[in-house]
Amino acid sequence: TRDVSILYDGASGSKVFKVISFIGKRKDPGSDPTIDKALKDMPSWPLSITFYEYDKDTKVSEDLPSYQVNFPIYENGVAGPLSIDYGGYVISGTLTKLELLNQQKCD
């Protein structure tokens, strides 16, 4: 699945981005043996989001991305290991511990 959106995220001053998102094919539960046990029984989908600077007046985006974010998203909305690629360097994050809270039932 692919989506293209124009986004103002507020994190980069007044910059606006053209954002292209890809959601990959479903991965079966347990396909990542390093993930926290709270997520081992859930399917996930690889997600890749690329941000291009966008000029809202001319409606033109840069040819090269400003940055790209990659991570798996689990059925419950929790993101797994994350990488942010800025071209010259990459920042990686790992989910080291997850504590799911008990959900209250709605009437």
mmCIF file of N, CA and C in Angstrom, residues 1-10 12 15-23 47-55 60-62 64-71:
data_model
loop_
_atom_site.group_PDB
_atom_site.id
_atom_site.type_symbol
_atom_site.label_atom_id
_atom_site.label_comp_id
_atom_site.label_asym_id
_atom_site.label_seq_id
_atom_site.Cartn_x
_atom_site.Cartn_y
_atom_site.Cartn_z
ATOM 1 N N THR A 1 0.844 -1.167 0.000
ATOM 2 C CA THR A 1 0.000 0.000 0.000
ATOM 3 C C THR A 1 0.893 1.234 0.000
ATOM 4 N N ARG A 2 0.486 2.265 -0.755
ATOM 5 C CA ARG A 2 1.278 3.490 -0.863
ATOM 6 C C ARG A 2 0.367 4.691 -0.641
ATOM 7 N N ASP A 3 0.913 5.719 0.003
ATOM 8 C CA ASP A 3 0.188 6.969 0.206
ATOM 9 C C ASP A 3 1.134 8.126 -0.037
ATOM 10 N N VAL A 4 0.638 9.181 -0.677
ATOM 11 C CA VAL A 4 1.402 10.411 -0.876
ATOM 12 C C VAL A 4 0.584 11.537 -0.261
ATOM 13 N N SER A 5 1.193 12.266 0.674
ATOM 14 C CA SER A 5 0.504 13.349 1.365
ATOM 15 C C SER A 5 1.416 14.557 1.483
ATOM 16 N N ILE A 6 0.819 15.732 1.633
ATOM 17 C CA ILE A 6 1.557 16.951 1.956
ATOM 18 C C ILE A 6 1.371 17.171 3.443
ATOM 19 N N LEU A 7 2.483 17.380 4.160
ATOM 20 C CA LEU A 7 2.443 17.381 5.614
ATOM 21 C C LEU A 7 3.229 18.553 6.193
ATOM 22 N N TYR A 8 2.623 19.227 7.145
ATOM 23 C CA TYR A 8 3.334 20.179 8.001
ATOM 24 C C TYR A 8 3.362 19.532 9.371
ATOM 25 N N ASP A 9 4.560 19.192 9.870
ATOM 26 C CA ASP A 9 4.633 18.484 11.149
ATOM 27 C C ASP A 9 4.983 19.385 12.330
ATOM 28 N N GLY A 10 5.359 20.630 12.056
ATOM 29 C CA GLY A 10 5.672 21.561 13.135
ATOM 30 C C GLY A 10 7.057 21.389 13.738
ATOM 31 N N SER A 12 9.947 21.191 12.061
ATOM 32 C CA SER A 12 11.002 21.782 11.231
ATOM 33 C C SER A 12 10.689 23.227 10.869
ATOM 34 N N LYS A 15 8.716 24.495 7.478
ATOM 35 C CA LYS A 15 8.869 23.584 6.340
ATOM 36 C C LYS A 15 7.646 22.692 6.172
ATOM 37 N N VAL A 16 7.319 22.459 4.912
ATOM 38 C CA VAL A 16 6.259 21.537 4.540
ATOM 39 C C VAL A 16 6.921 20.404 3.761
ATOM 40 N N PHE A 17 6.418 19.188 3.925
ATOM 41 C CA PHE A 17 7.008 18.034 3.270
ATOM 42 C C PHE A 17 5.994 17.301 2.405
ATOM 43 N N LYS A 18 6.496 16.776 1.303
ATOM 44 C CA LYS A 18 5.754 15.769 0.550
ATOM 45 C C LYS A 18 6.195 14.449 1.173
ATOM 46 N N VAL A 19 5.239 13.665 1.638
ATOM 47 C CA VAL A 19 5.540 12.446 2.370
ATOM 48 C C VAL A 19 5.009 11.247 1.584
ATOM 49 N N ILE A 20 5.888 10.318 1.305
ATOM 50 C CA ILE A 20 5.497 9.096 0.610
ATOM 51 C C ILE A 20 5.663 7.941 1.596
ATOM 52 N N SER A 21 4.560 7.240 1.848
ATOM 53 C CA SER A 21 4.557 6.136 2.810
ATOM 54 C C SER A 21 4.253 4.824 2.098
ATOM 55 N N PHE A 22 4.981 3.798 2.478
ATOM 56 C CA PHE A 22 4.746 2.449 1.967
ATOM 57 C C PHE A 22 4.506 1.518 3.142
ATOM 58 N N ILE A 23 3.459 0.723 3.045
ATOM 59 C CA ILE A 23 3.198 -0.330 4.019
ATOM 60 C C ILE A 23 3.407 -1.650 3.284
ATOM 61 N N LEU A 47 6.974 -0.586 7.563
ATOM 62 C CA LEU A 47 6.525 0.746 7.191
ATOM 63 C C LEU A 47 7.739 1.591 6.833
ATOM 64 N N SER A 48 7.667 2.284 5.697
ATOM 65 C CA SER A 48 8.730 3.180 5.255
ATOM 66 C C SER A 48 8.095 4.519 4.899
ATOM 67 N N ILE A 49 8.603 5.590 5.506
ATOM 68 C CA ILE A 49 8.055 6.924 5.285
ATOM 69 C C ILE A 49 9.199 7.838 4.853
ATOM 70 N N THR A 50 9.068 8.444 3.670
ATOM 71 C CA THR A 50 10.111 9.306 3.132
ATOM 72 C C THR A 50 9.599 10.738 3.046
ATOM 73 N N PHE A 51 10.419 11.687 3.511
ATOM 74 C CA PHE A 51 10.053 13.100 3.589
ATOM 75 C C PHE A 51 10.874 13.912 2.593
ATOM 76 N N TYR A 52 10.192 14.638 1.714
ATOM 77 C CA TYR A 52 10.827 15.522 0.741
ATOM 78 C C TYR A 52 10.391 16.950 1.037
ATOM 79 N N GLU A 53 11.354 17.899 1.109
ATOM 80 C CA GLU A 53 10.958 19.299 1.273
ATOM 81 C C GLU A 53 10.059 19.697 0.118
ATOM 82 N N TYR A 54 9.026 20.465 0.442
ATOM 83 C CA TYR A 54 7.978 20.791 -0.532
ATOM 84 C C TYR A 54 7.707 22.289 -0.499
ATOM 85 N N ASP A 55 7.660 22.910 -1.662
ATOM 86 C CA ASP A 55 7.321 24.330 -1.755
ATOM 87 C C ASP A 55 5.828 24.431 -2.028
ATOM 88 N N VAL A 60 6.116 22.068 -5.796
ATOM 89 C CA VAL A 60 7.230 21.254 -6.270
ATOM 90 C C VAL A 60 8.011 20.752 -5.059
ATOM 91 N N SER A 61 8.413 19.479 -5.109
ATOM 92 C CA SER A 61 9.220 18.931 -4.022
ATOM 93 C C SER A 61 10.651 18.711 -4.495
ATOM 94 N N GLU A 62 11.555 18.612 -3.533
ATOM 95 C CA GLU A 62 12.952 18.320 -3.834
ATOM 96 C C GLU A 62 13.053 16.931 -4.454
ATOM 97 N N LEU A 64 15.703 14.812 -3.937
ATOM 98 C CA LEU A 64 16.279 13.915 -2.933
ATOM 99 C C LEU A 64 15.549 14.096 -1.604
ATOM 100 N N PRO A 65 15.333 13.008 -0.876
ATOM 101 C CA PRO A 65 14.614 13.122 0.395
ATOM 102 C C PRO A 65 15.436 13.834 1.463
ATOM 103 N N SER A 66 14.725 14.503 2.369
ATOM 104 C CA SER A 66 15.365 15.091 3.544
ATOM 105 C C SER A 66 15.736 13.997 4.527
ATOM 106 N N TYR A 67 14.816 13.032 4.697
ATOM 107 C CA TYR A 67 15.091 11.882 5.547
ATOM 108 C C TYR A 67 14.050 10.794 5.295
ATOM 109 N N GLN A 68 14.384 9.584 5.768
ATOM 110 C CA GLN A 68 13.493 8.437 5.614
ATOM 111 C C GLN A 68 13.436 7.690 6.940
ATOM 112 N N VAL A 69 12.236 7.279 7.322
ATOM 113 C CA VAL A 69 12.001 6.548 8.560
ATOM 114 C C VAL A 69 11.501 5.150 8.201
ATOM 115 N N ASN A 70 12.086 4.127 8.838
ATOM 116 C CA ASN A 70 11.682 2.743 8.609
ATOM 117 C C ASN A 70 11.458 2.044 9.944
ATOM 118 N N PHE A 71 10.373 1.288 10.051
ATOM 119 C CA PHE A 71 10.096 0.502 11.249
ATOM 120 C C PHE A 71 8.945 -0.457 10.979
#
